[in-house]
Amino acid sequence: MTGVALSVHPATTFAQPKRVIVDSQVHLWPASTPERPWLPGAKPQLPEPFTIERVIPLMDEAGVDRVVIVPPASLEGERVDYAQEAVKRYPNRFAIMARVTLNKPEGAARLATWRDQPGVLGVRLNFGPDEAAWLTNGTADWFWPAAQKARLPVMFLTSGQTSLFARIAERHPGLTLILDHMGVGAGLRPRADSSQSGKNNQVAEAIAEAAELAKYPNVSVKLSSVPLISTESYPFRDTIPHIQRLFDAYGPERCYWGTDITNSFARATYRQRVTQFTEELPFLTESDKDWVMGRAILARLRWA
């Protein structure tokens, strides 16, 4: 019987695809000049401008591939031209969530072509003290059906009003709602130099309200601005239960890593903000990290 030689090939190895890391919120702004002034009384989050030239090296050093720019409305109003400059110069690295003034319902007509603006993917709303009543007095009512019809993702931030979005999410199931900063608005955050048990209780209550919205499939959450709810130094271990609670509620495809880095610039490096999620959260699998660190926000915003 003639023997048959068997050809043995070495095992083929395949390189794992690189994880795409997307920061779901960064503010960029240039200096105020006579030709391009800030709004009257504007106070930036940092003493110096946070420019395109400044953020690109930070992104490269931290391994961040893309950034969602949220133009700082307190400085620039509804302007998006500087953010669009970033998109033009780095078209594969930046996109924009632009601002709508909700007390101008004539803006509804603009929403149909909102994403035709270069780099713009959706809307960002901030219900601060001056806008809080708009959620209950009818001022904002025109916006939700108009945004749903236009298929516009909407990022939103409140301070203690998160529960009001249950009704909005239920009435407009086709509206993509993205809760900013784990639902913890500026007025609820503790100071890093104090235990402030009262503020910490408010944070826990805000996280609980944010988790309640997970029952609505059209709501998702940005796990962003983490250093601002911590009274500890990096890796901010006191925030891990909050992050895990929201992750357990929403799952990997509805949670998005983000920094809001200019709002807590001195609290951690950009790289540390990445490694907190990739190295310090043991409940996340590698697949979970792929979603949370970038894949999920790209899908939700339809950012190709």
PDB file of C-alpha atoms in Angstrom:
ATOM      1  CA  MET A   1       0.000   0.000   0.000  1.00  0.00           C
ATOM      2  CA  THR A   2       1.479   3.288  -1.071  1.00  0.00           C
ATOM      3  CA  GLY A   3       1.743   5.863   1.703  1.00  0.00           C
ATOM      4  CA  VAL A   4       0.177   9.275   1.158  1.00  0.00           C
ATOM      5  CA  ALA A   5       2.240  12.245   2.182  1.00  0.00           C
ATOM      6  CA  LEU A   6       0.296  14.732   4.210  1.00  0.00           C
ATOM      7  CA  SER A   7       1.044  18.392   3.727  1.00  0.00           C
ATOM      8  CA  VAL A   8       1.079  20.218   7.032  1.00  0.00           C
ATOM      9  CA  HIS A   9       0.623  23.977   6.899  1.00  0.00           C
ATOM     10  CA  PRO A  10       1.498  26.242   9.793  1.00  0.00           C
ATOM     11  CA  ALA A  11      -1.468  27.703  11.597  1.00  0.00           C
ATOM     12  CA  THR A  12      -2.686  30.890   9.985  1.00  0.00           C
ATOM     13  CA  THR A  13      -2.847  33.881  12.288  1.00  0.00           C
ATOM     14  CA  PHE A  14      -5.071  36.862  11.769  1.00  0.00           C
ATOM     15  CA  ALA A  15      -4.399  40.316  13.138  1.00  0.00           C
ATOM     16  CA  GLN A  16      -7.148  41.580  15.370  1.00  0.00           C
ATOM     17  CA  PRO A  17      -8.801  44.704  13.935  1.00  0.00           C
ATOM     18  CA  LYS A  18      -7.825  47.876  15.726  1.00  0.00           C
ATOM     19  CA  ARG A  19     -10.369  49.157  18.218  1.00  0.00           C
ATOM     20  CA  VAL A  20     -11.821  52.445  17.009  1.00  0.00           C
ATOM     21  CA  ILE A  21     -11.908  54.942  19.882  1.00  0.00           C
ATOM     22  CA  VAL A  22     -14.412  57.771  19.619  1.00  0.00           C
ATOM     23  CA  ASP A  23     -14.793  60.543  22.191  1.00  0.00           C
ATOM     24  CA  SER A  24     -18.504  61.320  22.316  1.00  0.00           C
ATOM     25  CA  GLN A  25     -18.013  64.898  23.561  1.00  0.00           C
ATOM     26  CA  VAL A  26     -15.332  67.545  23.257  1.00  0.00           C
ATOM     27  CA  HIS A  27     -15.760  71.319  23.143  1.00  0.00           C
ATOM     28  CA  LEU A  28     -13.494  73.247  20.761  1.00  0.00           C
ATOM     29  CA  TRP A  29     -13.236  77.024  20.525  1.00  0.00           C
ATOM     30  CA  PRO A  30     -10.892  79.663  19.127  1.00  0.00           C
ATOM     31  CA  ALA A  31      -9.919  82.930  20.803  1.00  0.00           C
ATOM     32  CA  SER A  32     -12.438  85.747  20.935  1.00  0.00           C
ATOM     33  CA  THR A  33     -11.517  88.435  18.413  1.00  0.00           C
ATOM     34  CA  PRO A  34     -13.231  91.615  17.173  1.00  0.00           C
ATOM     35  CA  GLU A  35     -13.920  89.816  13.906  1.00  0.00           C
ATOM     36  CA  ARG A  36     -15.286  86.729  15.675  1.00  0.00           C
ATOM     37  CA  PRO A  37     -16.315  87.640  19.227  1.00  0.00           C
ATOM     38  CA  TRP A  38     -17.747  85.343  21.869  1.00  0.00           C
ATOM     39  CA  LEU A  39     -21.166  86.024  23.312  1.00  0.00           C
ATOM     40  CA  PRO A  40     -21.317  88.866  25.869  1.00  0.00           C
ATOM     41  CA  GLY A  41     -20.261  87.703  29.338  1.00  0.00           C
ATOM     42  CA  ALA A  42     -18.934  84.373  28.037  1.00  0.00           C
ATOM     43  CA  LYS A  43     -16.665  82.412  30.389  1.00  0.00           C
ATOM     44  CA  PRO A  44     -14.650  79.570  28.828  1.00  0.00           C
ATOM     45  CA  GLN A  45     -13.914  76.335  30.670  1.00  0.00           C
ATOM     46  CA  LEU A  46     -10.163  76.910  30.242  1.00  0.00           C
ATOM     47  CA  PRO A  47      -8.189  80.175  30.354  1.00  0.00           C
ATOM     48  CA  GLU A  48      -6.817  79.576  26.861  1.00  0.00           C
ATOM     49  CA  PRO A  49      -8.645  78.508  23.672  1.00  0.00           C
ATOM     50  CA  PHE A  50      -9.064  74.802  23.047  1.00  0.00           C
ATOM     51  CA  THR A  51      -8.244  74.707  19.370  1.00  0.00           C
ATOM     52  CA  ILE A  52      -7.929  72.197  16.560  1.00  0.00           C
ATOM     53  CA  GLU A  53      -4.140  72.503  16.783  1.00  0.00           C
ATOM     54  CA  ARG A  54      -4.297  71.699  20.482  1.00  0.00           C
ATOM     55  CA  VAL A  55      -6.632  68.710  20.377  1.00  0.00           C
ATOM     56  CA  ILE A  56      -5.068  66.760  17.502  1.00  0.00           C
ATOM     57  CA  PRO A  57      -1.784  65.985  19.343  1.00  0.00           C
ATOM     58  CA  LEU A  58      -3.770  65.040  22.450  1.00  0.00           C
ATOM     59  CA  MET A  59      -5.901  62.643  20.408  1.00  0.00           C
ATOM     60  CA  ASP A  60      -2.860  61.095  18.779  1.00  0.00           C
ATOM     61  CA  GLU A  61      -1.060  60.589  22.082  1.00  0.00           C
ATOM     62  CA  ALA A  62      -4.123  59.029  23.707  1.00  0.00           C
ATOM     63  CA  GLY A  63      -5.012  56.836  20.735  1.00  0.00           C
ATOM     64  CA  VAL A  64      -8.334  58.559  20.085  1.00  0.00           C
ATOM     65  CA  ASP A  65      -9.413  58.155  16.471  1.00  0.00           C
ATOM     66  CA  ARG A  66     -12.469  60.406  16.285  1.00  0.00           C
ATOM     67  CA  VAL A  67     -14.206  63.125  18.275  1.00  0.00           C
ATOM     68  CA  VAL A  68     -17.784  64.383  18.385  1.00  0.00           C
ATOM     69  CA  ILE A  69     -17.525  68.158  18.662  1.00  0.00           C
ATOM     70  CA  VAL A  70     -20.149  69.897  20.772  1.00  0.00           C
ATOM     71  CA  PRO A  71     -19.647  73.610  20.070  1.00  0.00           C
ATOM     72  CA  PRO A  72     -19.760  75.521  23.382  1.00  0.00           C
ATOM     73  CA  ALA A  73     -23.060  77.366  23.189  1.00  0.00           C
ATOM     74  CA  SER A  74     -22.194  79.608  26.149  1.00  0.00           C
ATOM     75  CA  LEU A  75     -19.330  81.049  24.100  1.00  0.00           C
ATOM     76  CA  GLU A  76     -20.512  80.726  20.531  1.00  0.00           C
ATOM     77  CA  GLY A  77     -24.295  80.496  20.554  1.00  0.00           C
ATOM     78  CA  GLU A  78     -25.473  78.500  17.538  1.00  0.00           C
ATOM     79  CA  ARG A  79     -22.268  78.975  15.529  1.00  0.00           C
ATOM     80  CA  VAL A  80     -20.685  75.816  14.123  1.00  0.00           C
ATOM     81  CA  ASP A  81     -18.193  77.324  11.691  1.00  0.00           C
ATOM     82  CA  TYR A  82     -15.116  76.566  13.801  1.00  0.00           C
ATOM     83  CA  ALA A  83     -16.233  72.965  14.295  1.00  0.00           C
ATOM     84  CA  GLN A  84     -16.796  72.754  10.547  1.00  0.00           C
ATOM     85  CA  GLU A  85     -13.246  73.963  10.003  1.00  0.00           C
ATOM     86  CA  ALA A  86     -12.069  70.966  12.049  1.00  0.00           C
ATOM     87  CA  VAL A  87     -14.211  68.642   9.911  1.00  0.00           C
ATOM     88  CA  LYS A  88     -12.854  70.184   6.718  1.00  0.00           C
ATOM     89  CA  ARG A  89      -9.234  69.815   7.834  1.00  0.00           C
ATOM     90  CA  TYR A  90      -9.678  66.336   9.330  1.00  0.00           C
ATOM     91  CA  PRO A  91     -12.781  64.877   7.658  1.00  0.00           C
ATOM     92  CA  ASN A  92     -12.366  61.387   9.101  1.00  0.00           C
ATOM     93  CA  ARG A  93     -11.759  62.513  12.673  1.00  0.00           C
ATOM     94  CA  PHE A  94     -14.449  65.040  13.589  1.00  0.00           C
ATOM     95  CA  ALA A  95     -18.222  65.373  13.464  1.00  0.00           C
ATOM     96  CA  ILE A  96     -20.601  67.867  15.065  1.00  0.00           C
ATOM     97  CA  MET A  97     -23.705  67.968  17.225  1.00  0.00           C
ATOM     98  CA  ALA A  98     -25.090  71.452  16.588  1.00  0.00           C
ATOM     99  CA  ARG A  99     -27.282  73.581  18.834  1.00  0.00           C
ATOM    100  CA  VAL A 100     -30.943  74.493  18.301  1.00  0.00           C
ATOM    101  CA  THR A 101     -32.650  77.294  20.192  1.00  0.00           C
ATOM    102  CA  LEU A 102     -35.855  75.711  21.433  1.00  0.00           C
ATOM    103  CA  ASN A 103     -37.710  78.981  22.029  1.00  0.00           C
ATOM    104  CA  LYS A 104     -37.659  79.618  18.278  1.00  0.00           C
ATOM    105  CA  PRO A 105     -40.117  77.076  16.845  1.00  0.00           C
ATOM    106  CA  GLU A 106     -39.658  78.565  13.398  1.00  0.00           C
ATOM    107  CA  GLY A 107     -36.456  76.506  13.426  1.00  0.00           C
ATOM    108  CA  ALA A 108     -38.497  73.353  12.759  1.00  0.00           C
ATOM    109  CA  ALA A 109     -38.178  73.882   9.024  1.00  0.00           C
ATOM    110  CA  ARG A 110     -34.382  73.772   9.323  1.00  0.00           C
ATOM    111  CA  LEU A 111     -34.354  70.315  10.866  1.00  0.00           C
ATOM    112  CA  ALA A 112     -35.314  68.532   7.645  1.00  0.00           C
ATOM    113  CA  THR A 113     -31.954  69.506   6.121  1.00  0.00           C
ATOM    114  CA  TRP A 114     -29.945  69.636   9.369  1.00  0.00           C
ATOM    115  CA  ARG A 115     -27.551  66.864   8.384  1.00  0.00           C
ATOM    116  CA  ASP A 116     -26.890  68.557   5.045  1.00  0.00           C
ATOM    117  CA  GLN A 117     -24.648  70.985   6.928  1.00  0.00           C
ATOM    118  CA  PRO A 118     -21.005  69.869   6.567  1.00  0.00           C
ATOM    119  CA  GLY A 119     -20.058  67.570   9.412  1.00  0.00           C
ATOM    120  CA  VAL A 120     -23.325  67.897  11.361  1.00  0.00           C
ATOM    121  CA  LEU A 121     -24.859  64.640  12.583  1.00  0.00           C
ATOM    122  CA  GLY A 122     -27.510  65.835  15.032  1.00  0.00           C
ATOM    123  CA  VAL A 123     -28.542  68.203  17.802  1.00  0.00           C
ATOM    124  CA  ARG A 124     -27.260  68.870  21.299  1.00  0.00           C
ATOM    125  CA  LEU A 125     -29.533  70.455  23.941  1.00  0.00           C
ATOM    126  CA  ASN A 126     -28.540  71.743  27.375  1.00  0.00           C
ATOM    127  CA  PHE A 127     -31.362  72.485  29.804  1.00  0.00           C
ATOM    128  CA  GLY A 128     -29.588  74.804  32.231  1.00  0.00           C
ATOM    129  CA  PRO A 129     -31.315  77.106  34.724  1.00  0.00           C
ATOM    130  CA  ASP A 130     -32.529  79.451  31.993  1.00  0.00           C
ATOM    131  CA  GLU A 131     -33.983  76.652  29.862  1.00  0.00           C
ATOM    132  CA  ALA A 132     -35.262  74.210  32.481  1.00  0.00           C
ATOM    133  CA  ALA A 133     -38.856  75.440  32.319  1.00  0.00           C
ATOM    134  CA  TRP A 134     -38.999  74.773  28.579  1.00  0.00           C
ATOM    135  CA  LEU A 135     -39.470  71.070  29.307  1.00  0.00           C
ATOM    136  CA  THR A 136     -42.721  71.688  31.197  1.00  0.00           C
ATOM    137  CA  ASN A 137     -44.238  74.896  29.838  1.00  0.00           C
ATOM    138  CA  GLY A 138     -44.651  73.751  26.232  1.00  0.00           C
ATOM    139  CA  THR A 139     -41.743  75.718  24.765  1.00  0.00           C
ATOM    140  CA  ALA A 140     -39.887  72.584  23.627  1.00  0.00           C
ATOM    141  CA  ASP A 141     -42.920  70.600  22.521  1.00  0.00           C
ATOM    142  CA  TRP A 142     -42.523  71.451  18.825  1.00  0.00           C
ATOM    143  CA  PHE A 143     -39.010  70.048  18.700  1.00  0.00           C
ATOM    144  CA  TRP A 144     -39.458  66.335  19.532  1.00  0.00           C
ATOM    145  CA  PRO A 145     -41.778  65.352  16.638  1.00  0.00           C
ATOM    146  CA  ALA A 146     -39.782  67.536  14.244  1.00  0.00           C
ATOM    147  CA  ALA A 147     -36.489  65.877  15.223  1.00  0.00           C
ATOM    148  CA  GLN A 148     -38.066  62.428  14.991  1.00  0.00           C
ATOM    149  CA  LYS A 149     -39.373  63.166  11.510  1.00  0.00           C
ATOM    150  CA  ALA A 150     -35.948  64.400  10.422  1.00  0.00           C
ATOM    151  CA  ARG A 151     -34.250  61.305  11.979  1.00  0.00           C
ATOM    152  CA  LEU A 152     -31.938  63.515  14.016  1.00  0.00           C
ATOM    153  CA  PRO A 153     -30.074  62.079  17.008  1.00  0.00           C
ATOM    154  CA  VAL A 154     -30.466  64.374  20.021  1.00  0.00           C
ATOM    155  CA  MET A 155     -27.958  64.627  22.862  1.00  0.00           C
ATOM    156  CA  PHE A 156     -29.360  66.285  25.976  1.00  0.00           C
ATOM    157  CA  LEU A 157     -28.272  67.348  29.447  1.00  0.00           C
ATOM    158  CA  THR A 158     -30.424  68.410  32.373  1.00  0.00           C
ATOM    159  CA  SER A 159     -29.844  69.026  36.043  1.00  0.00           C
ATOM    160  CA  GLY A 160     -32.401  66.995  37.967  1.00  0.00           C
ATOM    161  CA  GLN A 161     -34.953  66.725  35.144  1.00  0.00           C
ATOM    162  CA  THR A 162     -33.919  63.463  33.523  1.00  0.00           C
ATOM    163  CA  SER A 163     -37.173  61.732  34.479  1.00  0.00           C
ATOM    164  CA  LEU A 164     -39.130  64.157  32.276  1.00  0.00           C
ATOM    165  CA  PHE A 165     -37.639  62.439  29.240  1.00  0.00           C
ATOM    166  CA  ALA A 166     -39.575  59.247  29.941  1.00  0.00           C
ATOM    167  CA  ARG A 167     -42.693  60.851  28.490  1.00  0.00           C
ATOM    168  CA  ILE A 168     -40.764  62.234  25.516  1.00  0.00           C
ATOM    169  CA  ALA A 169     -39.150  58.859  24.759  1.00  0.00           C
ATOM    170  CA  GLU A 170     -42.488  57.056  25.029  1.00  0.00           C
ATOM    171  CA  ARG A 171     -44.407  59.495  22.820  1.00  0.00           C
ATOM    172  CA  HIS A 172     -41.685  59.591  20.162  1.00  0.00           C
ATOM    173  CA  PRO A 173     -40.276  56.058  19.888  1.00  0.00           C
ATOM    174  CA  GLY A 174     -38.485  56.876  16.633  1.00  0.00           C
ATOM    175  CA  LEU A 175     -36.536  59.730  18.231  1.00  0.00           C
ATOM    176  CA  THR A 176     -32.919  58.934  19.091  1.00  0.00           C
ATOM    177  CA  LEU A 177     -32.231  60.381  22.553  1.00  0.00           C
ATOM    178  CA  ILE A 178     -28.720  60.346  24.045  1.00  0.00           C
ATOM    179  CA  LEU A 179     -28.397  61.294  27.706  1.00  0.00           C
ATOM    180  CA  ASP A 180     -25.217  63.262  28.401  1.00  0.00           C
ATOM    181  CA  HIS A 181     -22.796  62.782  31.292  1.00  0.00           C
ATOM    182  CA  MET A 182     -24.699  59.860  32.846  1.00  0.00           C
ATOM    183  CA  GLY A 183     -27.531  62.264  33.629  1.00  0.00           C
ATOM    184  CA  VAL A 184     -25.477  64.181  36.207  1.00  0.00           C
ATOM    185  CA  GLY A 185     -25.847  67.892  35.466  1.00  0.00           C
ATOM    186  CA  ALA A 186     -23.471  70.569  36.719  1.00  0.00           C
ATOM    187  CA  GLY A 187     -25.592  71.474  39.734  1.00  0.00           C
ATOM    188  CA  LEU A 188     -25.428  67.929  41.100  1.00  0.00           C
ATOM    189  CA  ARG A 189     -21.670  67.336  41.007  1.00  0.00           C
ATOM    190  CA  PRO A 190     -19.492  67.189  44.129  1.00  0.00           C
ATOM    191  CA  ARG A 191     -16.197  69.028  44.510  1.00  0.00           C
ATOM    192  CA  ALA A 192     -13.074  66.901  44.280  1.00  0.00           C
ATOM    193  CA  ASP A 193     -11.726  68.473  47.498  1.00  0.00           C
ATOM    194  CA  SER A 194     -14.653  67.437  49.690  1.00  0.00           C
ATOM    195  CA  SER A 195     -16.675  64.333  50.481  1.00  0.00           C
ATOM    196  CA  GLN A 196     -19.894  66.358  50.234  1.00  0.00           C
ATOM    197  CA  SER A 197     -22.191  63.495  51.139  1.00  0.00           C
ATOM    198  CA  GLY A 198     -25.244  65.492  50.107  1.00  0.00           C
ATOM    199  CA  LYS A 199     -23.889  65.998  46.606  1.00  0.00           C
ATOM    200  CA  ASN A 200     -22.845  62.354  46.427  1.00  0.00           C
ATOM    201  CA  ASN A 201     -26.420  61.358  47.241  1.00  0.00           C
ATOM    202  CA  GLN A 202     -27.612  63.627  44.438  1.00  0.00           C
ATOM    203  CA  VAL A 203     -25.222  61.910  42.038  1.00  0.00           C
ATOM    204  CA  ALA A 204     -26.565  58.499  43.024  1.00  0.00           C
ATOM    205  CA  GLU A 205     -30.143  59.726  42.553  1.00  0.00           C
ATOM    206  CA  ALA A 206     -29.294  61.142  39.127  1.00  0.00           C
ATOM    207  CA  ILE A 207     -27.691  57.850  38.097  1.00  0.00           C
ATOM    208  CA  ALA A 208     -30.816  56.010  39.245  1.00  0.00           C
ATOM    209  CA  GLU A 209     -33.006  58.307  37.128  1.00  0.00           C
ATOM    210  CA  ALA A 210     -30.728  57.745  34.144  1.00  0.00           C
ATOM    211  CA  ALA A 211     -30.954  53.971  34.607  1.00  0.00           C
ATOM    212  CA  GLU A 212     -34.763  54.175  34.630  1.00  0.00           C
ATOM    213  CA  LEU A 213     -34.755  55.555  31.093  1.00  0.00           C
ATOM    214  CA  ALA A 214     -33.056  52.400  29.813  1.00  0.00           C
ATOM    215  CA  LYS A 215     -36.487  50.773  29.475  1.00  0.00           C
ATOM    216  CA  TYR A 216     -36.962  52.886  26.343  1.00  0.00           C
ATOM    217  CA  PRO A 217     -34.994  51.423  23.399  1.00  0.00           C
ATOM    218  CA  ASN A 218     -34.584  54.845  21.787  1.00  0.00           C
ATOM    219  CA  VAL A 219     -32.661  56.206  24.810  1.00  0.00           C
ATOM    220  CA  SER A 220     -28.928  55.665  25.281  1.00  0.00           C
ATOM    221  CA  VAL A 221     -26.305  57.204  27.553  1.00  0.00           C
ATOM    222  CA  LYS A 222     -22.901  58.864  27.403  1.00  0.00           C
ATOM    223  CA  LEU A 223     -20.607  57.580  30.159  1.00  0.00           C
ATOM    224  CA  SER A 224     -18.848  60.912  29.996  1.00  0.00           C
ATOM    225  CA  SER A 225     -17.409  63.634  32.222  1.00  0.00           C
ATOM    226  CA  VAL A 226     -16.489  60.973  34.803  1.00  0.00           C
ATOM    227  CA  PRO A 227     -13.857  62.997  36.755  1.00  0.00           C
ATOM    228  CA  LEU A 228     -16.465  65.601  37.671  1.00  0.00           C
ATOM    229  CA  ILE A 229     -18.522  63.150  39.718  1.00  0.00           C
ATOM    230  CA  SER A 230     -15.511  61.755  41.576  1.00  0.00           C
ATOM    231  CA  THR A 231     -14.012  62.944  44.850  1.00  0.00           C
ATOM    232  CA  GLU A 232     -10.942  60.774  44.223  1.00  0.00           C
ATOM    233  CA  SER A 233      -7.943  60.965  41.918  1.00  0.00           C
ATOM    234  CA  TYR A 234      -7.442  58.757  38.849  1.00  0.00           C
ATOM    235  CA  PRO A 235      -8.670  56.047  38.276  1.00  0.00           C
ATOM    236  CA  PHE A 236     -11.752  57.510  40.014  1.00  0.00           C
ATOM    237  CA  ARG A 237     -12.783  54.235  41.595  1.00  0.00           C
ATOM    238  CA  ASP A 238     -15.732  55.816  43.394  1.00  0.00           C
ATOM    239  CA  THR A 239     -17.403  56.258  39.994  1.00  0.00           C
ATOM    240  CA  ILE A 240     -17.129  52.606  38.965  1.00  0.00           C
ATOM    241  CA  PRO A 241     -20.419  51.529  40.632  1.00  0.00           C
ATOM    242  CA  HIS A 242     -22.221  54.324  38.768  1.00  0.00           C
ATOM    243  CA  ILE A 243     -20.681  53.343  35.436  1.00  0.00           C
ATOM    244  CA  GLN A 244     -21.506  49.683  36.011  1.00  0.00           C
ATOM    245  CA  ARG A 245     -25.090  50.453  37.005  1.00  0.00           C
ATOM    246  CA  LEU A 246     -25.686  52.290  33.735  1.00  0.00           C
ATOM    247  CA  PHE A 247     -23.816  49.708  31.679  1.00  0.00           C
ATOM    248  CA  ASP A 248     -25.926  46.934  33.205  1.00  0.00           C
ATOM    249  CA  ALA A 249     -29.090  48.904  32.430  1.00  0.00           C
ATOM    250  CA  TYR A 250     -28.290  49.927  28.863  1.00  0.00           C
ATOM    251  CA  GLY A 251     -25.855  47.294  27.598  1.00  0.00           C
ATOM    252  CA  PRO A 252     -22.782  47.815  25.434  1.00  0.00           C
ATOM    253  CA  GLU A 253     -24.602  49.004  22.312  1.00  0.00           C
ATOM    254  CA  ARG A 254     -26.276  51.921  24.142  1.00  0.00           C
ATOM    255  CA  CYS A 255     -23.321  53.219  26.192  1.00  0.00           C
ATOM    256  CA  TYR A 256     -20.696  55.635  24.892  1.00  0.00           C
ATOM    257  CA  TRP A 257     -17.344  56.621  26.330  1.00  0.00           C
ATOM    258  CA  GLY A 258     -16.671  60.364  26.339  1.00  0.00           C
ATOM    259  CA  THR A 259     -14.550  62.917  28.137  1.00  0.00           C
ATOM    260  CA  ASP A 260     -15.882  66.488  28.017  1.00  0.00           C
ATOM    261  CA  ILE A 261     -12.189  67.023  28.681  1.00  0.00           C
ATOM    262  CA  THR A 262     -12.151  70.823  28.929  1.00  0.00           C
ATOM    263  CA  ASN A 263     -14.589  70.691  31.849  1.00  0.00           C
ATOM    264  CA  SER A 264     -12.084  68.785  34.022  1.00  0.00           C
ATOM    265  CA  PHE A 265      -8.822  69.300  32.184  1.00  0.00           C
ATOM    266  CA  ALA A 266      -6.527  69.188  35.236  1.00  0.00           C
ATOM    267  CA  ARG A 267      -8.113  66.054  36.728  1.00  0.00           C
ATOM    268  CA  ALA A 268      -6.633  63.492  34.321  1.00  0.00           C
ATOM    269  CA  THR A 269      -4.683  63.214  31.088  1.00  0.00           C
ATOM    270  CA  TYR A 270      -6.508  62.324  27.912  1.00  0.00           C
ATOM    271  CA  ARG A 271      -4.761  58.952  27.921  1.00  0.00           C
ATOM    272  CA  GLN A 272      -5.925  58.251  31.483  1.00  0.00           C
ATOM    273  CA  ARG A 273      -9.507  58.916  30.457  1.00  0.00           C
ATOM    274  CA  VAL A 274      -9.108  56.170  27.870  1.00  0.00           C
ATOM    275  CA  THR A 275      -7.372  53.706  30.184  1.00  0.00           C
ATOM    276  CA  GLN A 276      -9.953  54.128  32.922  1.00  0.00           C
ATOM    277  CA  PHE A 277     -12.386  52.338  30.625  1.00  0.00           C
ATOM    278  CA  THR A 278      -9.997  49.966  28.863  1.00  0.00           C
ATOM    279  CA  GLU A 279      -8.028  48.878  31.967  1.00  0.00           C
ATOM    280  CA  GLU A 280      -9.924  49.778  35.159  1.00  0.00           C
ATOM    281  CA  LEU A 281     -13.442  48.423  34.570  1.00  0.00           C
ATOM    282  CA  PRO A 282     -13.256  44.644  35.115  1.00  0.00           C
ATOM    283  CA  PHE A 283     -16.916  44.080  34.251  1.00  0.00           C
ATOM    284  CA  LEU A 284     -16.312  45.028  30.605  1.00  0.00           C
ATOM    285  CA  THR A 285     -15.326  42.284  28.170  1.00  0.00           C
ATOM    286  CA  GLU A 286     -13.124  43.098  25.177  1.00  0.00           C
ATOM    287  CA  SER A 287     -16.227  43.036  22.999  1.00  0.00           C
ATOM    288  CA  ASP A 288     -17.987  45.418  25.404  1.00  0.00           C
ATOM    289  CA  LYS A 289     -15.037  47.800  25.165  1.00  0.00           C
ATOM    290  CA  ASP A 290     -15.219  47.753  21.366  1.00  0.00           C
ATOM    291  CA  TRP A 291     -18.820  48.954  21.575  1.00  0.00           C
ATOM    292  CA  VAL A 292     -18.476  51.433  24.420  1.00  0.00           C
ATOM    293  CA  MET A 293     -15.225  53.002  23.218  1.00  0.00           C
ATOM    294  CA  GLY A 294     -16.460  53.790  19.741  1.00  0.00           C
ATOM    295  CA  ARG A 295     -18.500  51.284  17.792  1.00  0.00           C
ATOM    296  CA  ALA A 296     -21.788  52.113  19.538  1.00  0.00           C
ATOM    297  CA  ILE A 297     -21.697  55.897  19.073  1.00  0.00           C
ATOM    298  CA  LEU A 298     -20.733  55.538  15.409  1.00  0.00           C
ATOM    299  CA  ALA A 299     -23.775  53.312  14.873  1.00  0.00           C
ATOM    300  CA  ARG A 300     -26.165  55.515  16.863  1.00  0.00           C
ATOM    301  CA  LEU A 301     -25.154  58.721  15.055  1.00  0.00           C
ATOM    302  CA  ARG A 302     -24.938  56.968  11.673  1.00  0.00           C
ATOM    303  CA  TRP A 303     -21.379  58.254  11.339  1.00  0.00           C
ATOM    304  CA  ALA A 304     -19.784  56.227   8.540  1.00  0.00           C
TER     305      ALA A 304
END
